[in-house]
Coordinates of C-alpha atoms in Angstrom, one line a residue:
Chain A
M380 CA -46.4 -149.2 -22.0
K381 CA -45.7 -145.9 -23.7
A382 CA -42.0 -145.9 -21.9
L383 CA -41.2 -149.0 -24.3
R384 CA -41.5 -146.7 -27.4
D385 CA -39.7 -144.2 -26.2
P386 CA -36.2 -144.5 -28.5
V387 CA -33.9 -143.7 -25.5
V388 CA -35.0 -146.8 -23.7
L389 CA -34.8 -149.0 -26.9
L390 CA -31.4 -147.8 -27.9
A391 CA -30.2 -148.4 -24.4
A392 CA -31.8 -152.0 -23.6
P393 CA -29.4 -154.0 -25.0
A394 CA -26.5 -152.7 -23.2
V395 CA -28.5 -152.4 -19.6
L396 CA -29.7 -155.9 -20.4
Y397 CA -26.0 -157.0 -20.9
L398 CA -24.6 -155.3 -18.4
T399 CA -27.3 -156.2 -15.8
L400 CA -27.0 -159.9 -16.5
L401 CA -23.3 -160.2 -17.1
Y402 CA -22.0 -157.9 -14.7
A403 CA -24.6 -156.2 -11.9
L404 CA -25.7 -159.6 -11.0
P405 CA -22.3 -161.4 -10.4
L406 CA -21.2 -158.3 -8.6
G407 CA -24.0 -158.2 -6.4
W408 CA -23.6 -161.9 -6.0
L409 CA -20.1 -161.4 -5.0
L410 CA -21.1 -158.5 -2.5
A411 CA -23.8 -160.7 -1.0
K412 CA -21.2 -163.6 -0.6
S413 CA -18.6 -161.6 1.2
F414 CA -20.8 -160.2 3.8
S415 CA -22.9 -163.4 4.4
G416 CA -21.8 -166.1 6.9
P417 CA -23.3 -169.4 8.2
A418 CA -25.2 -167.0 10.5
G419 CA -26.6 -164.5 8.0
L420 CA -25.2 -161.0 7.6
T421 CA -21.6 -160.8 8.9
L422 CA -18.6 -158.7 8.8
Q423 CA -16.3 -161.6 10.1
P424 CA -14.7 -162.2 6.6
Y425 CA -13.5 -158.6 6.7
T426 CA -12.4 -158.8 10.0
E427 CA -10.3 -161.7 9.6
F428 CA -8.9 -160.4 6.2
F429 CA -7.4 -157.2 7.8
G430 CA -6.3 -159.0 10.8
D431 CA -3.9 -160.7 9.1
P432 CA -0.5 -159.0 8.3
F433 CA 0.0 -160.8 5.1
N434 CA -3.1 -159.3 3.7
W435 CA -1.4 -156.0 4.3
R436 CA 1.2 -156.7 2.4
V437 CA -1.0 -158.1 -0.5
I438 CA -2.9 -154.5 -0.3
G439 CA 0.9 -152.9 -0.1
N440 CA 1.9 -154.7 -3.3
T441 CA -1.5 -154.0 -5.0
L442 CA -1.4 -150.4 -4.6
G443 CA 2.5 -150.1 -4.9
S444 CA 3.0 -151.6 -7.9
A445 CA -0.1 -150.2 -9.7
L446 CA 1.3 -146.7 -8.3
W447 CA 4.7 -147.6 -9.7
V448 CA 3.1 -148.5 -13.0
T449 CA 0.7 -145.5 -13.1
V450 CA 4.0 -143.0 -12.2
V451 CA 6.3 -144.7 -14.9
C452 CA 3.4 -144.7 -17.7
L453 CA 3.0 -140.9 -16.9
A454 CA 6.4 -139.9 -16.9
I455 CA 6.8 -141.4 -20.1
G456 CA 3.4 -141.1 -21.7
Y457 CA 3.1 -137.2 -21.0
P458 CA 6.0 -136.0 -23.1
A459 CA 5.1 -138.9 -25.8
G460 CA 1.7 -137.4 -25.9
F461 CA 3.1 -133.9 -26.5
A462 CA 5.3 -135.5 -29.2
L463 CA 2.5 -136.9 -30.8
A464 CA -0.1 -134.1 -30.8
R465 CA 2.8 -131.8 -32.3
A466 CA 4.3 -133.9 -34.8
G467 CA 3.6 -133.5 -38.6
T468 CA 1.0 -135.6 -40.1
A469 CA 3.0 -138.3 -41.7
M470 CA 4.9 -138.6 -38.1
Q471 CA 2.1 -138.5 -36.5
I472 CA 0.4 -141.3 -38.3
A473 CA 3.6 -143.5 -37.9
M474 CA 3.5 -142.8 -34.1
L475 CA 0.0 -143.6 -33.7
V476 CA 0.1 -147.0 -35.7
A477 CA 3.3 -147.8 -33.3
I478 CA 1.1 -147.1 -30.2
I479 CA -2.1 -148.7 -31.2
L480 CA -1.0 -151.8 -33.0
P481 CA 0.8 -153.4 -30.2
L482 CA -2.5 -153.3 -28.4
S483 CA -3.7 -155.9 -30.8
V484 CA -1.3 -158.6 -29.3
G485 CA -2.8 -160.1 -26.2
V486 CA -1.4 -159.1 -23.0
V487 CA -0.4 -163.2 -22.2
V488 CA 2.0 -162.9 -25.3
K489 CA 3.4 -159.8 -24.3
A490 CA 3.9 -160.8 -20.9
F491 CA 5.9 -164.0 -22.4
A492 CA 8.1 -161.7 -24.5
W493 CA 9.0 -160.0 -21.4
Q494 CA 9.9 -163.1 -19.7
I495 CA 12.4 -163.4 -22.6
V496 CA 13.5 -159.4 -22.1
L497 CA 13.9 -159.7 -18.4
R498 CA 16.1 -162.6 -18.4
R499 CA 19.4 -162.8 -16.7
D500 CA 21.0 -163.1 -20.5
G501 CA 18.0 -160.8 -21.8
V502 CA 18.2 -157.4 -23.5
V503 CA 17.8 -155.1 -21.0
S504 CA 20.5 -156.8 -18.7
Q505 CA 23.1 -157.0 -21.5
F506 CA 22.1 -153.3 -22.5
L507 CA 22.7 -152.3 -19.2
V508 CA 26.1 -154.1 -18.6
A509 CA 27.2 -152.9 -22.1
L510 CA 26.9 -149.2 -20.9
G511 CA 28.6 -150.0 -17.8
I512 CA 25.7 -149.4 -15.3
W513 CA 25.7 -152.8 -14.4
D514 CA 29.0 -155.0 -13.7
E515 CA 27.7 -158.3 -14.3
P516 CA 24.3 -159.6 -16.0
Q517 CA 21.6 -159.6 -13.7
R518 CA 18.1 -161.2 -13.6
L519 CA 15.1 -158.7 -13.6
L520 CA 12.5 -161.1 -13.9
F521 CA 10.5 -162.3 -10.9
T522 CA 11.7 -158.8 -9.4
E523 CA 9.5 -155.8 -8.8
A524 CA 11.1 -153.8 -11.1
G525 CA 10.9 -156.3 -13.7
L526 CA 7.1 -156.1 -13.0
V527 CA 6.8 -152.5 -13.1
L528 CA 8.8 -152.1 -16.2
G529 CA 6.6 -154.6 -18.1
A530 CA 3.4 -153.7 -16.9
A531 CA 4.0 -149.8 -17.9
N532 CA 5.1 -151.2 -21.3
I533 CA 1.7 -153.0 -21.7
F534 CA -0.6 -150.4 -20.2
L535 CA 1.4 -147.2 -21.4
P536 CA -1.0 -146.5 -24.7
F537 CA -3.8 -145.9 -22.1
M538 CA -1.7 -143.0 -20.8
I539 CA -0.4 -141.6 -24.0
L540 CA -3.7 -141.3 -25.9
P541 CA -6.0 -139.4 -23.7
I542 CA -3.1 -137.1 -23.3
Y543 CA -2.5 -136.7 -26.9
S544 CA -6.1 -135.9 -27.5
V545 CA -6.1 -132.7 -25.2
V546 CA -2.7 -131.5 -26.0
K547 CA -4.2 -131.6 -29.4
L548 CA -7.1 -129.4 -28.7
I549 CA -5.0 -126.6 -26.9
D550 CA -4.9 -123.8 -29.1
P551 CA -1.2 -122.6 -29.6
R552 CA -2.1 -119.3 -29.5
L553 CA -2.6 -119.4 -25.7
S554 CA 0.9 -120.0 -25.4
E555 CA 1.7 -117.3 -27.7
A556 CA -0.7 -114.8 -25.9
G557 CA 0.9 -115.7 -22.5
A558 CA 4.6 -114.8 -23.9
T559 CA 3.0 -111.3 -25.3
L560 CA 2.1 -110.6 -21.5
G561 CA 5.7 -111.4 -20.5
A562 CA 5.3 -114.9 -19.2
T563 CA 8.5 -117.2 -19.8
P564 CA 8.3 -120.4 -21.2
S565 CA 8.3 -122.4 -17.9
Y566 CA 5.7 -120.0 -16.2
R567 CA 3.6 -120.5 -19.3
F568 CA 4.1 -124.5 -19.3
V569 CA 2.9 -124.3 -15.6
R570 CA 0.1 -121.9 -15.6
I571 CA -1.4 -122.5 -19.1
T572 CA -0.7 -125.7 -20.9
F573 CA -0.2 -128.0 -17.9
P574 CA -3.6 -127.0 -16.2
L575 CA -5.3 -127.6 -19.7
T576 CA -3.9 -131.2 -20.1
L577 CA -5.1 -132.1 -16.7
P578 CA -8.1 -133.8 -18.1
G579 CA -6.2 -136.1 -20.5
V580 CA -3.8 -136.6 -17.4
V581 CA -6.8 -137.8 -15.0
S582 CA -8.4 -140.3 -17.7
G583 CA -4.7 -141.5 -18.5
V584 CA -4.2 -142.4 -14.8
A585 CA -7.4 -143.5 -14.1
F586 CA -7.1 -146.0 -17.1
V587 CA -3.8 -147.0 -16.1
F588 CA -4.1 -147.3 -12.4
S589 CA -7.3 -149.2 -12.5
M590 CA -6.0 -151.5 -15.1
S591 CA -2.7 -152.2 -13.1
V592 CA -4.5 -152.3 -9.8
S593 CA -6.4 -155.4 -10.9
M594 CA -3.7 -156.8 -13.1
Y595 CA -3.6 -160.8 -13.0
V596 CA -1.7 -162.3 -15.9
I597 CA 1.2 -159.9 -15.7
P598 CA 2.4 -160.2 -12.3
S599 CA 1.7 -164.2 -12.5
L600 CA 4.0 -164.4 -15.4
L601 CA 6.6 -161.6 -14.6
I602 CA 7.3 -162.0 -10.6
G603 CA 5.3 -165.3 -9.8
D604 CA 3.7 -166.6 -6.4
R605 CA 5.7 -165.0 -4.1
F606 CA 4.6 -161.6 -4.9
Q607 CA 0.8 -161.7 -4.0
T608 CA -1.7 -159.0 -5.2
L609 CA -5.4 -158.6 -4.4
S610 CA -6.5 -159.8 -7.9
T611 CA -3.9 -162.8 -7.9
L612 CA -4.7 -163.4 -4.2
T613 CA -8.8 -163.4 -5.6
G614 CA -7.8 -165.9 -8.5
R615 CA -6.2 -168.2 -6.2
S616 CA -8.8 -168.5 -3.7
F617 CA -11.2 -168.9 -6.4
L618 CA -9.3 -171.5 -8.3
F619 CA -7.0 -173.3 -5.9
M620 CA -8.1 -172.7 -2.7
R621 CA -11.9 -172.9 -3.4
N622 CA -12.5 -170.3 -1.0
E623 CA -15.2 -168.2 -2.4
Q624 CA -15.6 -166.4 0.9
L625 CA -12.0 -165.0 0.8
G626 CA -12.2 -164.7 -3.0
S627 CA -15.3 -162.3 -3.3
T628 CA -13.9 -160.3 -0.1
T629 CA -10.7 -159.7 -1.5
A630 CA -12.4 -158.7 -4.7
V631 CA -14.4 -156.2 -3.1
I632 CA -11.7 -154.9 -1.4
L633 CA -9.8 -154.3 -4.4
L634 CA -13.0 -152.9 -6.4
A635 CA -13.2 -150.3 -3.3
L636 CA -9.7 -149.4 -3.3
A637 CA -9.6 -149.0 -7.0
I638 CA -12.7 -146.6 -7.0
A639 CA -11.4 -144.9 -4.2
V640 CA -7.8 -144.0 -5.7
V641 CA -9.6 -143.2 -8.9
V642 CA -12.2 -140.7 -7.6
A643 CA -9.7 -139.3 -5.5
S644 CA -7.2 -138.5 -8.1
S645 CA -9.3 -137.1 -10.3
W646 CA -10.8 -134.8 -7.6
L647 CA -7.4 -133.9 -6.6
A648 CA -6.5 -133.0 -10.2
R649 CA -9.9 -131.0 -10.5
R650 CA -9.0 -128.8 -7.7
L651 CA -5.1 -128.7 -8.9
G652 CA -6.7 -127.6 -12.4
S653 CA -9.1 -125.1 -11.2
T654 CA -8.1 -121.7 -10.6
E655 CA -5.4 -121.3 -7.6
Chain B
M60 CA -1.0 -83.7 -36.1
I61 CA 1.4 -86.4 -34.6
M62 CA 5.0 -85.9 -35.5
A63 CA 6.0 -88.7 -37.9
H64 CA 9.5 -88.2 -37.8
S65 CA 10.4 -89.6 -34.0
S66 CA 9.8 -93.3 -34.5
F67 CA 8.8 -95.1 -31.3
L68 CA 8.4 -98.3 -33.5
D69 CA 11.1 -98.6 -36.1
V70 CA 10.7 -101.7 -38.5
S71 CA 13.5 -101.6 -41.1
G72 CA 14.4 -103.9 -44.1
A73 CA 11.8 -106.8 -42.6
E74 CA 12.0 -109.9 -44.9
K75 CA 10.5 -112.8 -44.6
S76 CA 9.9 -115.9 -46.9
F77 CA 8.1 -119.3 -46.2
G78 CA 10.0 -121.9 -48.4
A79 CA 9.6 -120.1 -52.0
V80 CA 6.9 -117.6 -51.0
T81 CA 8.2 -114.1 -50.2
V82 CA 5.6 -112.8 -47.4
L83 CA 7.6 -109.8 -46.6
G84 CA 9.8 -108.2 -49.3
G85 CA 12.1 -105.6 -47.4
V86 CA 9.2 -103.6 -45.4
D87 CA 9.7 -100.4 -43.5
L88 CA 7.1 -99.1 -41.0
R89 CA 7.8 -95.9 -38.5
V90 CA 5.2 -95.6 -35.8
A91 CA 5.2 -92.4 -33.8
Q92 CA 4.7 -92.9 -29.9
G93 CA 0.8 -92.4 -29.2
E94 CA 0.0 -93.1 -32.6
F95 CA -2.8 -95.4 -34.2
V96 CA -1.5 -97.2 -37.1
S97 CA -3.3 -99.7 -39.4
L98 CA -1.9 -102.4 -41.5
L99 CA -4.6 -102.6 -44.2
G100 CA -4.4 -105.1 -47.1
P101 CA -6.0 -108.3 -48.4
S102 CA -5.5 -111.7 -47.0
G103 CA -1.9 -112.9 -47.9
C104 CA -0.5 -109.4 -48.0
G105 CA 2.0 -109.9 -45.2
K106 CA 0.0 -107.4 -42.5
T107 CA -0.4 -110.4 -40.1
T108 CA 3.1 -111.5 -40.6
L109 CA 4.7 -108.2 -40.1
L110 CA 2.8 -108.1 -36.8
R111 CA 3.8 -111.2 -35.5
A112 CA 7.3 -110.4 -36.4
V113 CA 7.0 -107.1 -34.0
A114 CA 5.7 -109.3 -31.2
G115 CA 8.5 -111.3 -31.6
L116 CA 6.2 -114.8 -32.4
L117 CA 7.7 -115.0 -35.7
G118 CA 11.6 -114.1 -36.9
L119 CA 12.7 -112.2 -39.4
D120 CA 15.0 -113.7 -42.3
R121 CA 16.2 -110.1 -42.3
G122 CA 15.7 -106.4 -41.1
T123 CA 15.5 -104.9 -37.6
V124 CA 12.7 -104.1 -35.1
K125 CA 13.4 -101.3 -32.9
L126 CA 11.1 -100.1 -30.0
D127 CA 11.7 -97.0 -28.2
G128 CA 15.3 -96.7 -29.2
E129 CA 15.9 -100.6 -28.4
D130 CA 16.9 -103.2 -30.9
I131 CA 14.5 -105.9 -30.0
T132 CA 14.8 -108.1 -33.1
A133 CA 16.5 -110.9 -31.4
K134 CA 14.4 -110.6 -28.0
P135 CA 11.9 -113.4 -27.0
P136 CA 8.3 -112.3 -27.2
H137 CA 8.1 -112.5 -23.1
R138 CA 10.7 -109.4 -23.0
R139 CA 9.8 -107.3 -25.7
D140 CA 6.9 -105.3 -23.9
V141 CA 4.8 -105.6 -26.9
G142 CA 0.9 -106.6 -26.3
V143 CA -1.1 -108.1 -28.5
V144 CA -4.9 -108.6 -29.0
F145 CA -5.4 -111.8 -30.8
Q146 CA -7.9 -112.5 -33.8
N147 CA -9.6 -115.2 -31.7
Y148 CA -8.9 -113.4 -28.3
A149 CA -6.9 -116.5 -26.9
L150 CA -8.4 -116.2 -23.6
F151 CA -7.2 -118.4 -21.1
P152 CA -10.2 -121.0 -20.9
H153 CA -9.5 -122.2 -17.5
L154 CA -9.4 -118.8 -15.9
T155 CA -11.8 -116.3 -15.1
V156 CA -12.1 -112.8 -16.3
A157 CA -10.3 -111.1 -13.6
E158 CA -7.8 -114.0 -13.5
N159 CA -7.2 -113.7 -17.3
V160 CA -6.7 -109.8 -16.7
A161 CA -4.2 -110.7 -14.0
F162 CA -2.2 -113.1 -15.8
G163 CA 0.4 -110.7 -17.2
L164 CA 1.0 -109.0 -14.0
K165 CA 1.4 -112.1 -12.2
A166 CA 3.9 -113.3 -14.8
R167 CA 5.8 -110.1 -14.3
R168 CA 5.9 -110.7 -10.5
R169 CA 4.1 -107.4 -9.7
A170 CA 2.9 -106.9 -6.0
A171 CA -0.4 -108.4 -5.1
A172 CA -1.8 -105.2 -4.3
E173 CA -0.6 -103.2 -7.7
T174 CA -2.3 -106.5 -9.6
R175 CA -5.2 -106.1 -7.9
E176 CA -5.7 -102.6 -8.4
A177 CA -4.6 -102.9 -11.8
V178 CA -7.4 -105.4 -12.8
T179 CA -10.0 -103.4 -11.0
Q180 CA -9.0 -100.3 -12.9
F181 CA -9.0 -102.2 -16.4
L182 CA -12.0 -104.0 -16.1
E183 CA -13.6 -100.8 -15.3
L184 CA -12.3 -99.1 -18.3
V185 CA -13.6 -102.2 -20.5
H186 CA -16.7 -101.9 -18.3
L187 CA -16.5 -105.6 -17.3
S188 CA -16.5 -105.2 -13.5
A189 CA -19.7 -107.1 -12.8
L190 CA -18.1 -110.1 -14.7
A191 CA -14.8 -110.3 -12.7
D192 CA -15.4 -113.7 -11.7
R193 CA -16.9 -115.4 -14.3
S194 CA -15.6 -117.9 -16.6
V195 CA -14.4 -116.3 -19.7
R196 CA -16.3 -119.2 -21.7
A197 CA -19.4 -118.0 -20.4
L198 CA -18.9 -114.7 -22.2
S199 CA -20.3 -113.1 -25.5
G200 CA -17.8 -112.5 -28.2
G201 CA -18.0 -109.0 -27.7
Q202 CA -17.4 -109.3 -23.8
Q203 CA -14.4 -112.0 -24.6
Q204 CA -13.0 -109.2 -27.0
R205 CA -12.7 -106.6 -24.2
V206 CA -11.3 -109.0 -21.7
A207 CA -8.3 -109.4 -24.4
V208 CA -8.0 -105.9 -24.7
A209 CA -8.1 -105.0 -20.7
R210 CA -5.3 -108.2 -20.4
A211 CA -3.1 -106.9 -22.9
L212 CA -3.4 -103.2 -21.9
A213 CA -3.2 -104.4 -18.0
V214 CA 0.7 -104.6 -18.1
R215 CA 1.2 -101.1 -19.9
P216 CA 2.8 -102.4 -22.8
K217 CA 4.9 -100.0 -24.6
L218 CA 3.2 -101.1 -27.9
L219 CA -0.3 -102.9 -28.3
L220 CA -0.7 -104.9 -31.5
L221 CA -4.3 -105.8 -32.7
D222 CA -5.0 -108.8 -35.1
E223 CA -8.3 -108.2 -36.8
P224 CA -9.9 -107.8 -33.2
F225 CA -13.3 -107.1 -34.6
S226 CA -13.6 -109.6 -37.2
A227 CA -15.7 -111.9 -35.1
L228 CA -18.4 -109.5 -34.1
D229 CA -21.6 -108.6 -35.8
R230 CA -21.5 -105.2 -37.7
K231 CA -23.3 -103.0 -35.2
L232 CA -21.3 -104.1 -32.2
R233 CA -18.3 -103.8 -34.2
E234 CA -18.9 -100.1 -35.1
T235 CA -19.6 -98.9 -31.5
M236 CA -16.5 -101.0 -30.1
Q237 CA -14.4 -99.5 -32.6
I238 CA -15.2 -95.9 -31.2
D239 CA -15.0 -97.3 -27.6
L240 CA -11.7 -98.8 -28.3
R241 CA -10.2 -95.7 -30.0
R242 CA -11.1 -93.5 -27.3
L243 CA -9.6 -95.8 -24.5
L244 CA -6.4 -96.1 -26.2
R245 CA -5.9 -92.3 -27.0
E246 CA -6.7 -91.6 -23.3
L247 CA -4.2 -94.1 -22.1
G248 CA -1.7 -92.8 -25.1
T249 CA -1.1 -96.5 -26.1
T250 CA 1.0 -96.8 -29.3
S251 CA -0.9 -99.2 -31.4
V252 CA -0.6 -101.0 -34.7
F253 CA -3.7 -102.5 -36.0
V254 CA -4.0 -105.3 -38.6
T255 CA -7.2 -105.3 -40.7
H256 CA -8.7 -106.1 -44.3
D257 CA -11.7 -103.8 -43.6
Q258 CA -10.8 -100.3 -45.3
D259 CA -14.0 -98.8 -43.1
E260 CA -12.4 -100.0 -39.9
A261 CA -8.8 -98.8 -40.9
L262 CA -10.5 -95.3 -42.0
T263 CA -12.3 -94.8 -38.8
M264 CA -9.6 -95.5 -36.3
S265 CA -6.5 -95.1 -37.4
D266 CA -3.9 -91.7 -37.3
R267 CA -1.9 -93.3 -40.3
I268 CA -2.8 -96.2 -42.6
A269 CA -0.3 -98.4 -44.3
V270 CA -1.7 -100.1 -47.4
M271 CA -0.1 -103.4 -47.7
N272 CA 0.2 -105.6 -51.1
R273 CA 2.1 -108.8 -51.8
G274 CA 4.5 -108.1 -48.8
A275 CA 5.2 -104.6 -49.3
I276 CA 3.6 -101.3 -47.8
E277 CA 2.3 -99.4 -51.0
Q278 CA 1.3 -96.2 -49.2
F279 CA 1.5 -94.9 -45.8
D280 CA -0.5 -91.8 -44.8
A281 CA -3.6 -90.1 -43.2
P282 CA -6.8 -91.7 -44.0
E283 CA -8.0 -88.5 -45.8
A284 CA -4.7 -88.4 -47.9
I285 CA -5.3 -92.1 -48.7
Y286 CA -8.7 -91.8 -49.9
R287 CA -8.0 -88.6 -51.8
R288 CA -4.5 -89.2 -53.2
P289 CA -4.0 -93.0 -53.5
A290 CA -0.6 -93.6 -54.6
T291 CA -1.1 -96.8 -56.5
A292 CA -4.0 -98.6 -58.5
F293 CA -4.1 -100.9 -55.7
A294 CA -4.5 -98.5 -53.0
L295 CA -7.1 -96.7 -55.0
E296 CA -9.0 -100.3 -55.6
F297 CA -8.8 -101.1 -52.0
V298 CA -9.8 -98.1 -50.4
G299 CA -13.3 -96.9 -51.3
L300 CA -15.0 -97.1 -54.3
S301 CA -14.5 -95.4 -57.4
T302 CA -15.4 -95.0 -61.3
M303 CA -12.4 -96.4 -63.5
L304 CA -11.6 -96.0 -67.0
A305 CA -9.0 -97.5 -69.1
G306 CA -7.5 -94.9 -71.6
T307 CA -4.6 -93.8 -73.8
V308 CA -2.5 -90.7 -73.6
T309 CA -2.7 -88.9 -76.7
A310 CA -0.9 -85.6 -75.6
Q311 CA 0.9 -84.0 -72.7
D312 CA 0.8 -80.2 -72.1
G313 CA 2.8 -79.0 -69.1
T314 CA 1.3 -80.8 -66.1
T315 CA -1.9 -82.0 -67.7
V316 CA -2.5 -85.1 -70.3
A317 CA -5.3 -85.7 -72.6
V318 CA -6.7 -89.3 -72.5
D319 CA -8.5 -91.1 -75.0
T320 CA -11.5 -93.2 -73.4
A321 CA -14.4 -95.2 -73.9
F322 CA -16.6 -92.2 -73.4
G323 CA -14.2 -89.7 -75.3
P324 CA -11.5 -87.5 -74.5
L325 CA -10.8 -86.4 -70.9
R326 CA -8.0 -84.8 -69.1
A327 CA -5.9 -85.2 -66.0
H328 CA -2.9 -83.9 -63.7
G329 CA 0.0 -86.0 -64.5
N330 CA 3.4 -86.9 -66.3
F331 CA 2.9 -89.7 -69.1
V332 CA 4.0 -89.8 -72.5
P333 CA 1.8 -90.1 -75.6
G334 CA 0.7 -93.9 -76.3
A335 CA 1.0 -94.8 -72.7
K336 CA -1.9 -97.1 -71.3
V337 CA -3.4 -95.7 -68.3
L338 CA -6.3 -95.9 -65.7
L339 CA -8.3 -92.9 -64.9
A340 CA -10.6 -92.7 -61.6
V341 CA -12.7 -90.5 -60.2
R342 CA -14.4 -90.8 -56.4
P343 CA -17.8 -91.5 -56.8
E344 CA -18.7 -88.4 -54.7
R345 CA -16.8 -86.1 -56.9
I346 CA -18.8 -86.3 -59.8
K347 CA -21.8 -84.1 -60.5
V348 CA -24.8 -85.2 -62.2
E349 CA -26.4 -82.7 -64.8
P350 CA -23.5 -79.9 -64.0
A351 CA -24.3 -76.4 -64.5
G352 CA -21.2 -75.7 -66.4
D353 CA -19.1 -78.0 -68.5
F354 CA -19.5 -81.5 -68.5
A355 CA -17.0 -84.4 -69.4
F356 CA -19.7 -86.9 -71.1
A357 CA -23.2 -88.1 -70.9
A358 CA -23.7 -91.7 -70.1
R359 CA -26.9 -94.3 -69.8
L360 CA -27.9 -95.2 -66.4
R361 CA -28.3 -98.7 -65.9
D362 CA -29.1 -98.9 -61.9
A363 CA -30.0 -96.5 -59.2
V364 CA -29.5 -97.7 -55.6
F365 CA -31.2 -95.9 -52.9
Q366 CA -29.4 -95.8 -49.8
G367 CA -31.3 -93.5 -47.7
S368 CA -28.6 -90.2 -47.0
K369 CA -27.3 -91.0 -50.6
V370 CA -28.0 -92.4 -53.9
Q371 CA -25.4 -94.4 -55.7
L372 CA -25.8 -94.5 -59.6
H373 CA -24.4 -97.0 -61.8
F374 CA -23.9 -96.2 -65.6
E375 CA -23.4 -98.4 -68.6
A376 CA -19.5 -98.7 -69.3
A377 CA -17.4 -100.6 -71.6
E378 CA -16.2 -104.0 -70.4
G379 CA -13.4 -103.3 -67.7
D380 CA -14.5 -99.8 -67.0
R381 CA -16.8 -99.1 -63.9
L382 CA -18.7 -95.8 -63.9
M383 CA -20.6 -95.0 -60.7
V384 CA -21.7 -91.9 -58.6
E385 CA -22.6 -91.0 -55.2
T386 CA -24.8 -88.2 -54.7
A387 CA -27.3 -86.5 -52.3
D388 CA -28.3 -83.9 -54.8
L389 CA -30.7 -85.3 -57.4
P390 CA -33.3 -82.5 -57.3
H391 CA -35.8 -84.3 -59.8
G392 CA -35.7 -87.4 -57.8
V393 CA -34.0 -90.7 -58.5
P394 CA -33.9 -91.2 -62.2
A395 CA -35.2 -94.0 -64.0
P396 CA -32.4 -96.8 -65.8
G397 CA -32.0 -96.1 -69.1
T398 CA -31.8 -92.1 -68.7
E399 CA -29.0 -90.4 -70.1
L400 CA -27.4 -88.0 -68.0
K401 CA -24.6 -85.6 -68.3
L402 CA -21.7 -86.1 -66.0
G403 CA -18.8 -83.8 -65.2
W404 CA -16.0 -83.5 -62.5
A405 CA -13.0 -81.2 -62.1
V406 CA -9.7 -82.2 -63.9
A407 CA -7.9 -82.2 -60.2
D408 CA -10.1 -84.8 -58.9
T409 CA -8.9 -87.1 -62.0
L410 CA -6.6 -89.5 -60.4
I411 CA -4.2 -91.2 -63.3
Y412 CA -2.0 -94.5 -63.0
P413 CA -0.1 -96.4 -65.3
A414 CA -2.5 -99.2 -66.3
P415 CA -2.1 -102.2 -64.3
A416 CA -0.3 -105.3 -66.4
S417 CA -3.1 -108.0 -66.6

């Protein structure tokens, strides 16, 4: 009874209760469901799933699109995080507002907007034709490039913000110290600045990858049914096929893959970031 | 004495403004090879700006910087061969002690064996060999400072700049580290420029001190000369304590002037026209209490501060004046406040300056 009076227990209780009831229990149910057959415990749903080449395509689609979205977000978000951290106060506020405000617009709304942008007569197509890169208008909607473009836009803030926050903490004198020791600007970036931003890169990558590996609405609206991912397949199994076994199996595989990739990438980054 | 004529570092006409604020107003600084020079002054006097300009971390509006006969004014910092120990040390937090020291050698693509040898040597010189593989984050302030010194010296720079490297350390540690660092730099023969606002630090460590005020060097001389003969009222005030009396010149006789002060007429060596407002000063240890022969005047003791090896006596003085004496020689013990004492000093010990415009 004494433990109940411990403030830590009391403070954590609502969160524990909430997460147990609404997250841990359903997840447990999902896990149990995927491993149970008519004759008790079984691995059959998994052997069946991995036996079908179509499902391998689905896994490839899922990981591939998530990887591309993450790469695009990193390529744009890394320099943007620097620009944000090194900008003047007024500029910084303006940029932060520009990054954070779009988060208040729902994903569905944004995905619909991208449908219009990516059409054959959409802005992107017109722009590329005007630049002379494309000879004639083309449709990006319902292509993988269109999916990556739209998803990267939606998840970009989750890459920029963690990188921004670590860059802001780097003492500019470290780079100056490197310079007085004879290090060229590029050597300083590789050996000082970049390793110190790795924690931000790791959290940005973990955010964006785990969000884009499990995205459901965006692929549904930007690429459609011909491109199945683990999460759209999970959705279809529950909603249209009423196949709870398949749905829980794909959900568990998705979860395992996402965790594996995020853990592996942060481990890799920590190794790269530590001394050579 | 060091030959002050051959200049190894030669800064001339250095000017720098930030917006409307002039931080350096045409500074000249010449430092001989192997010399240890301090830039001493209050915050905002331009000493750190001058240091950063020499390191190449800041561009000058006008003026040149020459090092070892070569004009380096336009060179970026990584090609200047000028090492810096920063005020907050700026150690690389993701590297170990040894990797921090090796950084400059690796950046200069020295051979691995040479790098290893230099790291071992310099860690030994700063007594940190045992901590080579520690993360720099796990070190105390004093240890971090030594890593910063070893890192800057390991590449054997032509010139070492130190930006208040002791300011984050407690007093006792600071004193031993000052002596250690001075000895190390002397052994290596490293030419050094040291920025500080602490006069004791500057007096202890320097071959010469440049007293800076408002973007200009007011006096550049050996510590003893600066203490004994401050060139300006600012140098007098900034370095050491002194008695200061405002006065008006009443007569001039050859090299000596008579000055009227709140304590009566006094004399000093100087060249001022009668009627000129002046400031008279005497270092506290130059004043004799109850002198055997002539004395200047009598003053009433306000306070006596016992400091162990010496006693500091503060006397009642008019507003704006300050009258204090430091002495170890009080045959009758520390006098009580309120006692009237005779004070005297040699005319040659009287410093005289034009009264600062208020």
